[in-house]
PDB file of C-alpha atoms in Angstrom:
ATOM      1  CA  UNK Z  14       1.354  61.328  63.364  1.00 70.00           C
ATOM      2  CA  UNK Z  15       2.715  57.327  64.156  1.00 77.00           C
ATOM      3  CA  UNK Z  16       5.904  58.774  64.399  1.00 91.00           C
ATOM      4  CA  UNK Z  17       8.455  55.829  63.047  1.00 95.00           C
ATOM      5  CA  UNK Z  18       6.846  52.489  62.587  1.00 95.00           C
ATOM      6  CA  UNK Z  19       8.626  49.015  61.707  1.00 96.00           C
ATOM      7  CA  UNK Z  20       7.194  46.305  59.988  1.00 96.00           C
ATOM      8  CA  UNK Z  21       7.462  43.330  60.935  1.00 96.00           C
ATOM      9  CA  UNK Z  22       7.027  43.022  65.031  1.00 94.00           C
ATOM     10  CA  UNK Z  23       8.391  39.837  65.186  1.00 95.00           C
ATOM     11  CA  UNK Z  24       9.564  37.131  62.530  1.00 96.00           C
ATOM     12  CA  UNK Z  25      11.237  33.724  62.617  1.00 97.00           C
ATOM     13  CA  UNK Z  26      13.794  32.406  60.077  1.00 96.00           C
ATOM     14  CA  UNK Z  27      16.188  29.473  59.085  1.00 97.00           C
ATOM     15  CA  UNK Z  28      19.976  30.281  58.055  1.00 97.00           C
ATOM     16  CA  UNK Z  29      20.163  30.740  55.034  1.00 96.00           C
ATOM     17  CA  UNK Z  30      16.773  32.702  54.210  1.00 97.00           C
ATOM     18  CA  UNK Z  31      16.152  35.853  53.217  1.00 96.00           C
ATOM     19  CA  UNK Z  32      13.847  38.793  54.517  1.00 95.00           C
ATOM     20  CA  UNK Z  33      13.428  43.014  54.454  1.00 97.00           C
ATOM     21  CA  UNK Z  34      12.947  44.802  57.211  1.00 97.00           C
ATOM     22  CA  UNK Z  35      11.011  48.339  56.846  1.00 97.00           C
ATOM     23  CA  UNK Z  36      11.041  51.362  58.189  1.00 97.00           C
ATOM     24  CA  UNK Z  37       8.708  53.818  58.123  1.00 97.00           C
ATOM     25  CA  UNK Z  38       8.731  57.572  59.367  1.00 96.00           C
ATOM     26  CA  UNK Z  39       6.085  60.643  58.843  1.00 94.00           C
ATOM     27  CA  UNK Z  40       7.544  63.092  60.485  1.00 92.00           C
ATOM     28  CA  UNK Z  41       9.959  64.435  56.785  1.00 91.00           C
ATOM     29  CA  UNK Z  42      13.338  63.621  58.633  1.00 91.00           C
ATOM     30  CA  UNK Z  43      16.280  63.710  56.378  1.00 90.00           C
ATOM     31  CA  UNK Z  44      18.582  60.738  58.863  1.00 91.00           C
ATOM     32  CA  UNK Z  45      17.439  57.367  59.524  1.00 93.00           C
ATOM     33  CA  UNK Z  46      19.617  54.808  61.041  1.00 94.00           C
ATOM     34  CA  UNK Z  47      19.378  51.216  61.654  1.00 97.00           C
ATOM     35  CA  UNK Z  48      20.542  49.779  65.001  1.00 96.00           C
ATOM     36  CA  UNK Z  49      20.647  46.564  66.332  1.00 96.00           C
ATOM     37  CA  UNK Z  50      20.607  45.696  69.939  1.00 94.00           C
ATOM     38  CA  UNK Z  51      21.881  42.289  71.971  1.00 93.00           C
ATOM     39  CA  UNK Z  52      22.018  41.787  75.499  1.00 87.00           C
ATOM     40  CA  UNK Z  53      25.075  43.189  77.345  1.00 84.00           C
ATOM     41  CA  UNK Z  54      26.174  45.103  74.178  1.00 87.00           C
ATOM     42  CA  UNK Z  55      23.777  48.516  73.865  1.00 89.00           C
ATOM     43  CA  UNK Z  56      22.574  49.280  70.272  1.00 93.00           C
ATOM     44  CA  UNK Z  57      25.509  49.124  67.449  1.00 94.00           C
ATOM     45  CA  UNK Z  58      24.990  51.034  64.410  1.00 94.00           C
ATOM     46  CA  UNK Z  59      24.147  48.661  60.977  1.00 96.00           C
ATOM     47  CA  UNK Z  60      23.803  51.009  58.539  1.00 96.00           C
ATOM     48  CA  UNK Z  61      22.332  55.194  57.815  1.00 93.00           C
ATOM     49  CA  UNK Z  62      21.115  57.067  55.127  1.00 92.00           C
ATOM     50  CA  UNK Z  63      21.473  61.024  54.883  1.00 88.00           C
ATOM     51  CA  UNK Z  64      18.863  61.464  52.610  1.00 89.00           C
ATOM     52  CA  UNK Z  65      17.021  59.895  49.863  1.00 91.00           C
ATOM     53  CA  UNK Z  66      19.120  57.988  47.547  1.00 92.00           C
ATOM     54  CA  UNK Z  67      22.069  57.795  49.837  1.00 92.00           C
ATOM     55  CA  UNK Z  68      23.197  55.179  52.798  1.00 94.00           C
ATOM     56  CA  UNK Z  69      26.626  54.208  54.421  1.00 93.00           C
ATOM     57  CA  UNK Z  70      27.742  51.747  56.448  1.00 94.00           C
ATOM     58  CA  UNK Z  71      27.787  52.062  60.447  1.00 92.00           C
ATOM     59  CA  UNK Z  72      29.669  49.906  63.186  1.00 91.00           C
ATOM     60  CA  UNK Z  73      28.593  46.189  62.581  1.00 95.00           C
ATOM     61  CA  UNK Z  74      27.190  46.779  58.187  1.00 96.00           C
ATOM     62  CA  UNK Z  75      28.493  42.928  57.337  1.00 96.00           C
ATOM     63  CA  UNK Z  76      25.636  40.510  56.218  1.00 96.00           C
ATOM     64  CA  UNK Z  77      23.265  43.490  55.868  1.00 97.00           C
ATOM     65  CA  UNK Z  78      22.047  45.578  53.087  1.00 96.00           C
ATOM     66  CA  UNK Z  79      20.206  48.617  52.875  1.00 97.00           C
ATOM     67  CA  UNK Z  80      18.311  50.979  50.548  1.00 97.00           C
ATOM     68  CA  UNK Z  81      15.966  54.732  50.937  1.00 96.00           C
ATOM     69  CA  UNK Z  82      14.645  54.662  47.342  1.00 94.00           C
ATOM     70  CA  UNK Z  83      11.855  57.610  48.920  1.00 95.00           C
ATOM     71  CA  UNK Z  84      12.735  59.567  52.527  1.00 94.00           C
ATOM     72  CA  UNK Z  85      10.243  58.116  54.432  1.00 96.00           C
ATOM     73  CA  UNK Z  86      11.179  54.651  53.865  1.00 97.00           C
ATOM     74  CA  UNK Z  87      14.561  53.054  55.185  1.00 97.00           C
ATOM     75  CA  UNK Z  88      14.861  49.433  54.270  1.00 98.00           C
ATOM     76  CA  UNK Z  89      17.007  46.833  55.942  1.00 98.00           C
ATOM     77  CA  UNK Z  90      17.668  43.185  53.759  1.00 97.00           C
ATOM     78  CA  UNK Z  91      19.129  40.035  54.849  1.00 96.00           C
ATOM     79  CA  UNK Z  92      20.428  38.296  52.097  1.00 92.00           C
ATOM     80  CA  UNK Z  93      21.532  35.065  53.888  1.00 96.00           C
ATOM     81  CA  UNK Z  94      20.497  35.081  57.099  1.00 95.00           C
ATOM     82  CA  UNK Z  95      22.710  33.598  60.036  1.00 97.00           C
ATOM     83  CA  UNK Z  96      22.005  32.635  63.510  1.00 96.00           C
ATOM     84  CA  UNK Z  97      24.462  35.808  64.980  1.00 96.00           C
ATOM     85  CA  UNK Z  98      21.798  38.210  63.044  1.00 97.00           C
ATOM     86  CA  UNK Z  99      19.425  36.856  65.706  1.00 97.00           C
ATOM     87  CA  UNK Z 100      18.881  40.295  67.581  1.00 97.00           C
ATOM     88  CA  UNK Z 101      16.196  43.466  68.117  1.00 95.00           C
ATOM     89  CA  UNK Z 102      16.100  45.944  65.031  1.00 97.00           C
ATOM     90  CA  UNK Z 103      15.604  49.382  66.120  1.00 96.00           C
ATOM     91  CA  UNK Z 104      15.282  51.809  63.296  1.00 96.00           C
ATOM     92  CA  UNK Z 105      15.233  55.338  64.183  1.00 95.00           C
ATOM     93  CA  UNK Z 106      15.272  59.076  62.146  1.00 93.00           C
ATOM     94  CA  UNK Z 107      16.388  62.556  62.981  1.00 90.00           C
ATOM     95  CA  UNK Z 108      15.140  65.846  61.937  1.00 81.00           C
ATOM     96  CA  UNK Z 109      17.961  67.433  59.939  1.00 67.00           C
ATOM     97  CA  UNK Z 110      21.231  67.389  58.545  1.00 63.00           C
ATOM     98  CA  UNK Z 111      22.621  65.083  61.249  1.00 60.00           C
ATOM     99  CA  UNK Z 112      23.860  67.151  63.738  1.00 70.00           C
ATOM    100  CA  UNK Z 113      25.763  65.811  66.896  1.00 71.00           C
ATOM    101  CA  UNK Z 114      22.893  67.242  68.900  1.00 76.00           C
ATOM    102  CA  UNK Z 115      19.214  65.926  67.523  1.00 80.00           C
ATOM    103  CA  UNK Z 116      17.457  63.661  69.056  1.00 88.00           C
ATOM    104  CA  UNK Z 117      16.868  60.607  67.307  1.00 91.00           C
ATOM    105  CA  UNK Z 118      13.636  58.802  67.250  1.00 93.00           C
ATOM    106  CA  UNK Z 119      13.244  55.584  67.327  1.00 94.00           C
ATOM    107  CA  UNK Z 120      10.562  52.800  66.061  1.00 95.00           C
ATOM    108  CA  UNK Z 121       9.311  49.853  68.737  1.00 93.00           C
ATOM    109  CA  UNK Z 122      11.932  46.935  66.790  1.00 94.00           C
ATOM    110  CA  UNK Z 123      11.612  43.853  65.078  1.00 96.00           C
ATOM    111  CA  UNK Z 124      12.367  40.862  67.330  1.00 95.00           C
ATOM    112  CA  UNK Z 125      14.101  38.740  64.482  1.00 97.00           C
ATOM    113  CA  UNK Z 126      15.329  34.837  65.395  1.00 97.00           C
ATOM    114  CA  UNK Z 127      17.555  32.796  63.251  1.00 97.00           C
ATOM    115  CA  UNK Z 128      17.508  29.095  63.665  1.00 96.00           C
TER     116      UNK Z 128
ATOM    117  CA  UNK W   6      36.495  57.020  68.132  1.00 83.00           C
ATOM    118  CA  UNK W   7      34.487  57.700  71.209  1.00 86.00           C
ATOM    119  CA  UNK W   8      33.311  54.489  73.541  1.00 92.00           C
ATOM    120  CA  UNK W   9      31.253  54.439  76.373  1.00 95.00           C
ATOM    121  CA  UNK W  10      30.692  52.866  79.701  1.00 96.00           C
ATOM    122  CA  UNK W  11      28.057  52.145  81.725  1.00 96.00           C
ATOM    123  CA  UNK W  12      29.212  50.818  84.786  1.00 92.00           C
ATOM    124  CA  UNK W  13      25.978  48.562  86.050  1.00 95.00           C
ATOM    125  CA  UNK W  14      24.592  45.806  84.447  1.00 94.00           C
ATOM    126  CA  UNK W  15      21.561  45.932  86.542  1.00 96.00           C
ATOM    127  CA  UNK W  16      20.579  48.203  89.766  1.00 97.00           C
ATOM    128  CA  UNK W  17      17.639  46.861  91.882  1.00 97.00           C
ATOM    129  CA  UNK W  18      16.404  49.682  94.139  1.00 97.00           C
ATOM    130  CA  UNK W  19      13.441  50.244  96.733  1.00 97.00           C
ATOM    131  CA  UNK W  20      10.582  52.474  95.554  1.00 97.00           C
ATOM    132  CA  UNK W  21      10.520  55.957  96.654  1.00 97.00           C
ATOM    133  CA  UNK W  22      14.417  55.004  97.439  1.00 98.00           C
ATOM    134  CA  UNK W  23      17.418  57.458  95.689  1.00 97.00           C
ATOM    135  CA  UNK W  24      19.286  55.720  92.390  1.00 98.00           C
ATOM    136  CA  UNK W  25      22.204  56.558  90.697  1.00 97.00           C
ATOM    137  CA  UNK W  26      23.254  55.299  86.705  1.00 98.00           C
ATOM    138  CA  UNK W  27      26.686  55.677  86.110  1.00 97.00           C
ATOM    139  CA  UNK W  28      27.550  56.835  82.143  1.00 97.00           C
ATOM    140  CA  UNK W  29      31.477  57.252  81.365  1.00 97.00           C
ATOM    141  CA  UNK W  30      32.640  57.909  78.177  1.00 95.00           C
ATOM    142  CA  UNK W  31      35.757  58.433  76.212  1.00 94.00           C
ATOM    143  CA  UNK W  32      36.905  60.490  73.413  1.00 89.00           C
ATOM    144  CA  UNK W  33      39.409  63.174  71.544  1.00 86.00           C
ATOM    145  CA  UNK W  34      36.746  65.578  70.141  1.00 86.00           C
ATOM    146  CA  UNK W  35      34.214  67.038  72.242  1.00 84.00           C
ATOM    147  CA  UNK W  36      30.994  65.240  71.908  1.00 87.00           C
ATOM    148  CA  UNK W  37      26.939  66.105  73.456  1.00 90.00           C
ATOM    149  CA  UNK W  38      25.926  63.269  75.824  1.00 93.00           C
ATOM    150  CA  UNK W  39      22.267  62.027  75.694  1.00 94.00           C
ATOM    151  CA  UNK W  40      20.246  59.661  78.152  1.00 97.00           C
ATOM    152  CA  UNK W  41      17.540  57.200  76.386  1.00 96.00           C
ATOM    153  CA  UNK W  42      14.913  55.289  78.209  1.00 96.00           C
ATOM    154  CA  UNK W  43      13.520  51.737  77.182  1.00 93.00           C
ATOM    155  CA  UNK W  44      10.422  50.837  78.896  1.00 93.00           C
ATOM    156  CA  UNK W  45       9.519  46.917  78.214  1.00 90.00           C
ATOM    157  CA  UNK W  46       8.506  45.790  74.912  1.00 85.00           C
ATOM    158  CA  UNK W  47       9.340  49.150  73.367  1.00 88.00           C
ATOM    159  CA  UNK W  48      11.645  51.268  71.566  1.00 89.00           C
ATOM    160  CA  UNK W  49      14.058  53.916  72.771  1.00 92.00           C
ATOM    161  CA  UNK W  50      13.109  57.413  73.584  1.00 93.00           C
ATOM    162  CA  UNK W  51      14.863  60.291  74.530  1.00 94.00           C
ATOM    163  CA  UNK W  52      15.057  61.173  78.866  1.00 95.00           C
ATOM    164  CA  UNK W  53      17.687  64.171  78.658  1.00 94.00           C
ATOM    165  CA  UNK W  54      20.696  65.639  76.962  1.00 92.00           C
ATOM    166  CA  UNK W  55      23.708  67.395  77.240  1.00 90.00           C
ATOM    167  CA  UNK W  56      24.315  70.255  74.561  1.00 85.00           C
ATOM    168  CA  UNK W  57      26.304  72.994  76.359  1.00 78.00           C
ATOM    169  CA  UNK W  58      25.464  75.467  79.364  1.00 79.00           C
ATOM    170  CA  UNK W  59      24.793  74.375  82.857  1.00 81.00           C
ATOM    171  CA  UNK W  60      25.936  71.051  83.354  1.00 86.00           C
ATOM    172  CA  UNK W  61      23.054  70.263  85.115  1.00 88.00           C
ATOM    173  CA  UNK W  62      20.184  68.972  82.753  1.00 88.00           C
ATOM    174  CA  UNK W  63      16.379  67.515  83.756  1.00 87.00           C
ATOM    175  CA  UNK W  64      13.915  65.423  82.379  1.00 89.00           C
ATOM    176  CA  UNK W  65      10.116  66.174  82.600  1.00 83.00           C
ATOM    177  CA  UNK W  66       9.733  63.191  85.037  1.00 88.00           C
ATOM    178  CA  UNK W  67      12.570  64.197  87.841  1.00 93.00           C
ATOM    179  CA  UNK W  68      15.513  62.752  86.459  1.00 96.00           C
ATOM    180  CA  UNK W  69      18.942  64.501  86.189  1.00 96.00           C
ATOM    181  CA  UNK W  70      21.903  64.268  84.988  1.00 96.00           C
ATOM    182  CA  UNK W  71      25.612  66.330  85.540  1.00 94.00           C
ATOM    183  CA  UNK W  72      28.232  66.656  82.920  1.00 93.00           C
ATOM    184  CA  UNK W  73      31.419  66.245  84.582  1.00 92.00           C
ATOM    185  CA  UNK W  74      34.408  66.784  81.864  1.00 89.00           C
ATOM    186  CA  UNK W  75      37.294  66.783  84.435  1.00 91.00           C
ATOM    187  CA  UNK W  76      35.931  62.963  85.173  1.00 91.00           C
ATOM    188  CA  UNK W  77      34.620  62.671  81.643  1.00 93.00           C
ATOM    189  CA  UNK W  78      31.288  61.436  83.381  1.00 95.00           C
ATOM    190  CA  UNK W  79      27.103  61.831  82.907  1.00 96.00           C
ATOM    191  CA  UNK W  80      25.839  60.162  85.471  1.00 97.00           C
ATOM    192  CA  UNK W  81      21.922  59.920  85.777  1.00 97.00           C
ATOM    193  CA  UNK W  82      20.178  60.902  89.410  1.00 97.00           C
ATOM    194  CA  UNK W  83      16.965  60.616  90.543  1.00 97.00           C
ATOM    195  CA  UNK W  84      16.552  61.413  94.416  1.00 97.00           C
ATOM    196  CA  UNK W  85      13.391  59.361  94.604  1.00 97.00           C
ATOM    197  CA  UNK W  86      12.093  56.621  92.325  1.00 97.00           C
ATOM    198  CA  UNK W  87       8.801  55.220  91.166  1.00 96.00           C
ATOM    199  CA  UNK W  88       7.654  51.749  89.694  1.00 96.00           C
ATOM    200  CA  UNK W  89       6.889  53.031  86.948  1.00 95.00           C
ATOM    201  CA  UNK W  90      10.561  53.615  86.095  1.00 97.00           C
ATOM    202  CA  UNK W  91      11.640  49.985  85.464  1.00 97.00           C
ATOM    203  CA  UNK W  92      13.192  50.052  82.558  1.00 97.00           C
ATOM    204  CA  UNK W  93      16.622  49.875  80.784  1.00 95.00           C
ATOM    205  CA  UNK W  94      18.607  52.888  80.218  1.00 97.00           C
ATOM    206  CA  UNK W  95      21.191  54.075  77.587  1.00 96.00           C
ATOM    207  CA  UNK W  96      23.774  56.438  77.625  1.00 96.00           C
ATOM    208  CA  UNK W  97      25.095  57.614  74.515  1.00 95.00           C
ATOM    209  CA  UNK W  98      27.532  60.205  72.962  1.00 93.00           C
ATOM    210  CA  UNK W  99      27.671  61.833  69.481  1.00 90.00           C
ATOM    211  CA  UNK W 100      30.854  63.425  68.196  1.00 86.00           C
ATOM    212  CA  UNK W 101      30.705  66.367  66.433  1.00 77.00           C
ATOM    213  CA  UNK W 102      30.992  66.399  62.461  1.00 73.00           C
ATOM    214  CA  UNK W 103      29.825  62.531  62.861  1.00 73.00           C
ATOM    215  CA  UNK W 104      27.103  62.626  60.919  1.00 70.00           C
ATOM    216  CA  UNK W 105      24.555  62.636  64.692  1.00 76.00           C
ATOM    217  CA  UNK W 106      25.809  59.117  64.939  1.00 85.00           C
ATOM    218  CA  UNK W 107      25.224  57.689  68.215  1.00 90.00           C
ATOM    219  CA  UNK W 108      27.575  55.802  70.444  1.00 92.00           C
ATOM    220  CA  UNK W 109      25.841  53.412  72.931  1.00 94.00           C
ATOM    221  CA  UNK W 110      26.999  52.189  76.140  1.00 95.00           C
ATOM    222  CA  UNK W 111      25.430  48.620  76.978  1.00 94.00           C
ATOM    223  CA  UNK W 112      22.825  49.271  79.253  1.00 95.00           C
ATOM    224  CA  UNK W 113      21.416  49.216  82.755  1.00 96.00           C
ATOM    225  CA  UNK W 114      18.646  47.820  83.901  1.00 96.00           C
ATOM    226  CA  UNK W 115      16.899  49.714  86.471  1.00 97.00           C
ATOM    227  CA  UNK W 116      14.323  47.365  88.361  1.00 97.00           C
ATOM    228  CA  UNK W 117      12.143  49.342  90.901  1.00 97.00           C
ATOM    229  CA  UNK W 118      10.235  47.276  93.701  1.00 96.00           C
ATOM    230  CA  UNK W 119       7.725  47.831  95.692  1.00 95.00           C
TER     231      UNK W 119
END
């Protein structure tokens, strides 16, 4: 059981590029969630799905796009990517139908730079 | 909308010395409050949360944490601390019917030395 994985680690880009982010999770949770965290500011929510075939947008969604085509798989795209995307990805999943009170697990992040 | 505060930046402490995280939050609808953990170089897992009951709650490794509604407060405790406790902790809050969004406060960095 890996739990939730994210693919890639790390990963280096110029403005303007493009790249997908993926998220990964075994354990048959219907909520995953993709975060991103900067220094001084927590973790502010980009985007969550509620299933397979669904997403909507979170706090911070602009310059971000996201798809969950099968329910293990959460995908995060950068169309065009800018320097103020430069940040840790967290993607994390929860157990059922989103209630206020699961616990949400999270993967280790993607340490993404934009130059 | 519900926000949240954490009140230190950073907190440098002794080892085997007392430590105290400060969490205050702020919303209309009643919300459960949750404590994450980030050790270095990895992701976010869970330390404790607030559901209902005693507003007392304890981790597995001898943190706790009180749910204070008059003073709309969850501060984390730990009377004596190890080094293997650096790390950064979050303090979050989800609002009920929200979809088990979480709300993040920004952080503290808890830095334990020997």
């Amino acid at each position: 059981n890996a739990g939730v994985t994210q693919t890639p680690k790390f990963r280096v880009l110029k403005t303007g590029q493009s790249m997908t982010l993926l998220c990964a999770q075994d354990m048959n949770h219907e909520y995953m969630y993709w975060y991103r965290q900067d220094p001084g500011m927590g973790l502010r929510l980009i985007h969550y799905s509620v299933g397979e075939g669904t997403t909507a947008k979170g706090e911070v969604p602009d310059g971000y796009n996201v798809s969950r085509l099968k329910k293990q798989n959460f995908l995060l795209g950068l169309e065009s990517a800018a320097p103020s995307q430069t940040s840790v990805y967290f993607c994390a999943s929860s157990l059922t139908s989103g209630r206020a009170s699961d616990t949400q697990y999270f993967g280790p992040g993607t340490r993404l730079t934009v130059l | 909308a519900q926000s949240v505060t954490q009140l230190d930046s950073q907190v440098p402490v002794f080892e085997e010395a007392p430590v105290e995280l400060r969490c205050n939050y702020s919303s209309s609808v009643s919300v459960y409050l949750f404590w994450y953990v980030q050790y270095p170089n990895q992701g976010l897992q869970l330390l404790l949360k607030y559901l209902s009951g005693s507003t007392l709650v304890e981790s597995i490794n001898g943190f706790e944490a009180e749910f204070n509604k008059s003073q709309t407060s969850f501060h984390l405790r730990k009377p004596s601390v190890h080094i293997s406790d650096t790390a950064e902790y979050f303090c979050a809050v989800s609002a009920l019917n929200q979809g088990g969004k979480l709300i993040f406060g920004q952080g503290t960095e808890l830095s334990v030395k020997p």
